[in-house]
Amino acid sequence: MRRALLRHFDEGDLISVLTTQPLDRALDYRAPAGGCFEGAFVEVPLGPRKVLGVVWGPGEGGYELSKVRTVLRVLDAVPMREEMKSFLTRAAEYTLTPMSAMLRLATRSPGLGDPPSMRLIYRRGSRDEPDRWTDARRKVVAVLEEYGGLAFTLAELAELAGVSTSVVKGLAKQGVVAEEQSPRDLPYPALEPDHRRKALTSEQESAARTLTQAVNSRSYGTTLLKGVTGSGKTEVYLEAVSACLRTGRQALVLLPEIALTAEFLTRVEDRFGARPAEWHSGVTMTERRRAWRMVGEGGAQLVVGARSALFLPFRDLGLIVVDEEHDTSYKQEDGVLYNARDMAVLRASITGAQVVLASATPSLESWANAEAGKYARVTLTSRFGEAVLPRMRALDMRDEKLPANRWISSDLSVEVMRRLEAGEQSLLFLNRRGYAPVTICRACGHQIGCDHCDARMVEHRFQKRLVCHQCGETKPMPERCPSCDVEGRLAPVGPGVERLGEEVAELFPEARVAVLSSDLFGSARALKAAIERIAEGEADIIIGTQLVAKGHNFPFLTLVGVIDADLGLQGSDLRAAERTFQLMRQVAGRAGRAERPGEALLQTYQPEHPVIRAILSGDEEDFWRAEAAERRHAGVPPYGRMAGIVLSSPHAQDAFDVGKALAAKAEPLRRIGAQVFGPAPAPIARIRGRHRVRLLVKADKGAPLQPALAAWVRQIRLPSNLRLSIDIDPQNFY
Ligand code: ADP
Ligand code: ZN
């Protein structure tokens, strides 16, 4: 790999520094005493403040040089590499994001400016007994003994023992507990590429060989690893990770959901004998700082993380795995609007690494790239071991005479009953959080909405509140209708998972029921614990939102009932068919992962709908081809380009005026053959009190969209309270 030598600047040299402050350009400074390297993280004065920045290159000059201020200090961190600088630059160009915002993504490490400090840690000391035992003291010693030789911070130890920190300090004074200084950021334990490898099936073996060869090439390439759920995709890509570790380069595995990390870390530990670095919102500040530094210094061989892990300062990245690559959570929908799947490909192409996109139901984008030969493709066709794919069947709801407020058909309940009698698990899938999506007043017909958004409030009976799923605002369920003031006539309409839970409890009073919905658990840890208990068989019927569709293993699960298979087909989203197809196949894939065969039943009012038919037939290639033909015909992604523009303002008129002005000045777009649609009120026309107006830009696949968009919006001066966001390749149209 090409590795440029970092340029050095001498004291007083004019240098250009990119800061994390929202300015539209880098600023000039003078290099500090001792000089600095290009890429160095520095602290610079900006007005009265000190801010974080990166030495970007030589200064521009061309102004009063005596006014240029000097860098305050060079931070003790590995300088940003050339490769990272080009990644940030190209990602900024692609997403039309200011560089300062990109730099913020790349510096999300607490205490970046602090030296590699020491901290106090506590472990079992040399003295056996304190002068006198108390209950609290016994608890501390019990924790230390339970965890063997491990060391703790003061707060950790006190919390685990359930005592105050003074108890620990007291024991330390007597030598029962040892108090030591230890460096804060330790390297991660080494992973052994061959610690414990499973014997692969011949299909898995050949897939693993293809990926291993790609990794060994030490050059860029992307492979779509397509395989039905349970076919061993994870086993196969762990072989690619193993190959990458053997080359001495670092690997990154991205997962779509934090709740999946725990299970995955255990698998990594089994396979490689130690735990890798973790990077996501559930990681402590201390660990975050350690991960950021060790990734940069080479003390972390493998990182498992969420999409933001792409912006870690890898020293030598050789492989990025994007697991469940079709998952919509890879698209960041606020702040910097980027798709981690696409950015992974960009980063790998710059640094000469391989990308593996793993999925049972790839995105149409990746499928099309594989069809076009831009990505290699590796396919696993059968499930591992005894497991066979579930049988799938539609339940035609038009024939059902369900009483009011009942959603489980008689056919489905018969099947659930059979599983109960056989001691197997059933999953009832409904992609709606809360108790009921709508609360209506039976006296006047008023539907309770959010005060700040154009959205209905959703009743969450478990929390005893109404919740807006747009802005998160909650309020207690009122006694009286807020519109007509009549008391006691407010009624829930339609089902959410909580309400379905009630129906299940009535139908199967003897069953143990678990409702899995992200909002029902206080923390990622509580959710993870619940999932583990369910996997061990501690529930007969699981009721879940799309949370359960994502890669969890439930060995006792043999029946999946989809309550409303038509739900995702409504609406005009260009990806509605694709999303429904993916979600239904994923959910169905939860059934029959172990020896016992599974069955998936889809309740639908449109059994003839082409998407429902494609889901049932199981002919995925057929579905992709039909969907691809339609998109090609319409000139929409992945066969055309799109950008969504949202203007938001406290005043609807302002947003519209700017929208109209933009539409009237579309010359820069017309020059590249692009079309502008709108302005129109966004589907959700108000969020958090801001009125929202949308424009949509469509262009041909090869058109240079970003520079044209930049030139287009540059023509308009925006009122100060107006926000404009540009979403390249939008995934959501709300
Ligand atoms: P996927 O990622 O395609 O859903 P996994 O890799 O999770 O599939 O495999 C499904 C299950 O089968 C896991 O429990 C895994 O450990 C097991 N498995 C897959 N391949 C093998 C193998 N070659 N030897 C032993 N167990 C395997
Ligand atoms: Zn709201």
XYZ file of N, CA, C and O in Angstrom, residues 6-9 35-42 55-56 74 79:
64
model
N 4.500 11.882 6.154
C 3.838 13.104 6.582
C 4.807 14.274 6.506
O 5.959 14.172 6.904
N 4.284 15.381 5.986
C 5.115 16.558 5.865
C 5.291 17.223 7.235
O 4.371 17.207 8.051
N 6.465 17.770 7.487
C 6.702 18.443 8.759
C 6.781 19.955 8.549
O 7.351 20.423 7.570
N 6.187 20.707 9.444
C 6.270 22.172 9.392
C 7.118 22.656 10.549
O 6.996 22.144 11.668
N 7.522 22.848 16.008
C 6.908 22.487 14.736
C 5.785 21.477 14.902
O 5.400 21.126 16.020
N 5.260 21.014 13.787
C 4.210 19.991 13.841
C 4.137 19.280 12.500
O 4.581 19.797 11.480
N 3.554 18.087 12.536
C 3.370 17.317 11.316
C 2.027 17.645 10.682
O 1.079 18.015 11.362
N 1.974 17.474 9.387
C 0.696 17.520 8.707
C -0.181 16.412 9.297
O 0.302 15.323 9.579
N -1.463 16.719 9.526
C -2.364 15.722 10.107
C -2.421 15.762 11.624
O -3.291 15.139 12.232
N -1.509 16.517 12.253
C -1.491 16.553 13.712
C -2.794 17.133 14.253
O -3.360 18.054 13.678
N -3.262 16.553 15.360
C -4.404 17.127 16.065
C -3.864 18.254 16.935
O -2.889 18.052 17.662
N -4.489 19.418 16.823
C -3.969 20.579 17.538
C -5.097 21.341 18.221
O -6.269 21.158 17.903
N -4.083 19.777 11.425
C -3.218 20.478 10.483
C -3.468 19.897 9.097
O -3.196 18.723 8.839
N -4.028 20.733 8.218
C -4.499 20.209 6.941
C -3.459 20.326 5.833
O -3.439 19.548 4.898
N 0.141 20.913 20.370
C -0.078 19.727 19.543
C -0.533 18.610 20.476
O 0.103 18.358 21.496
N -1.164 11.468 14.393
C -1.697 12.416 13.403
C -2.663 11.729 12.438
O -2.562 10.531 12.194
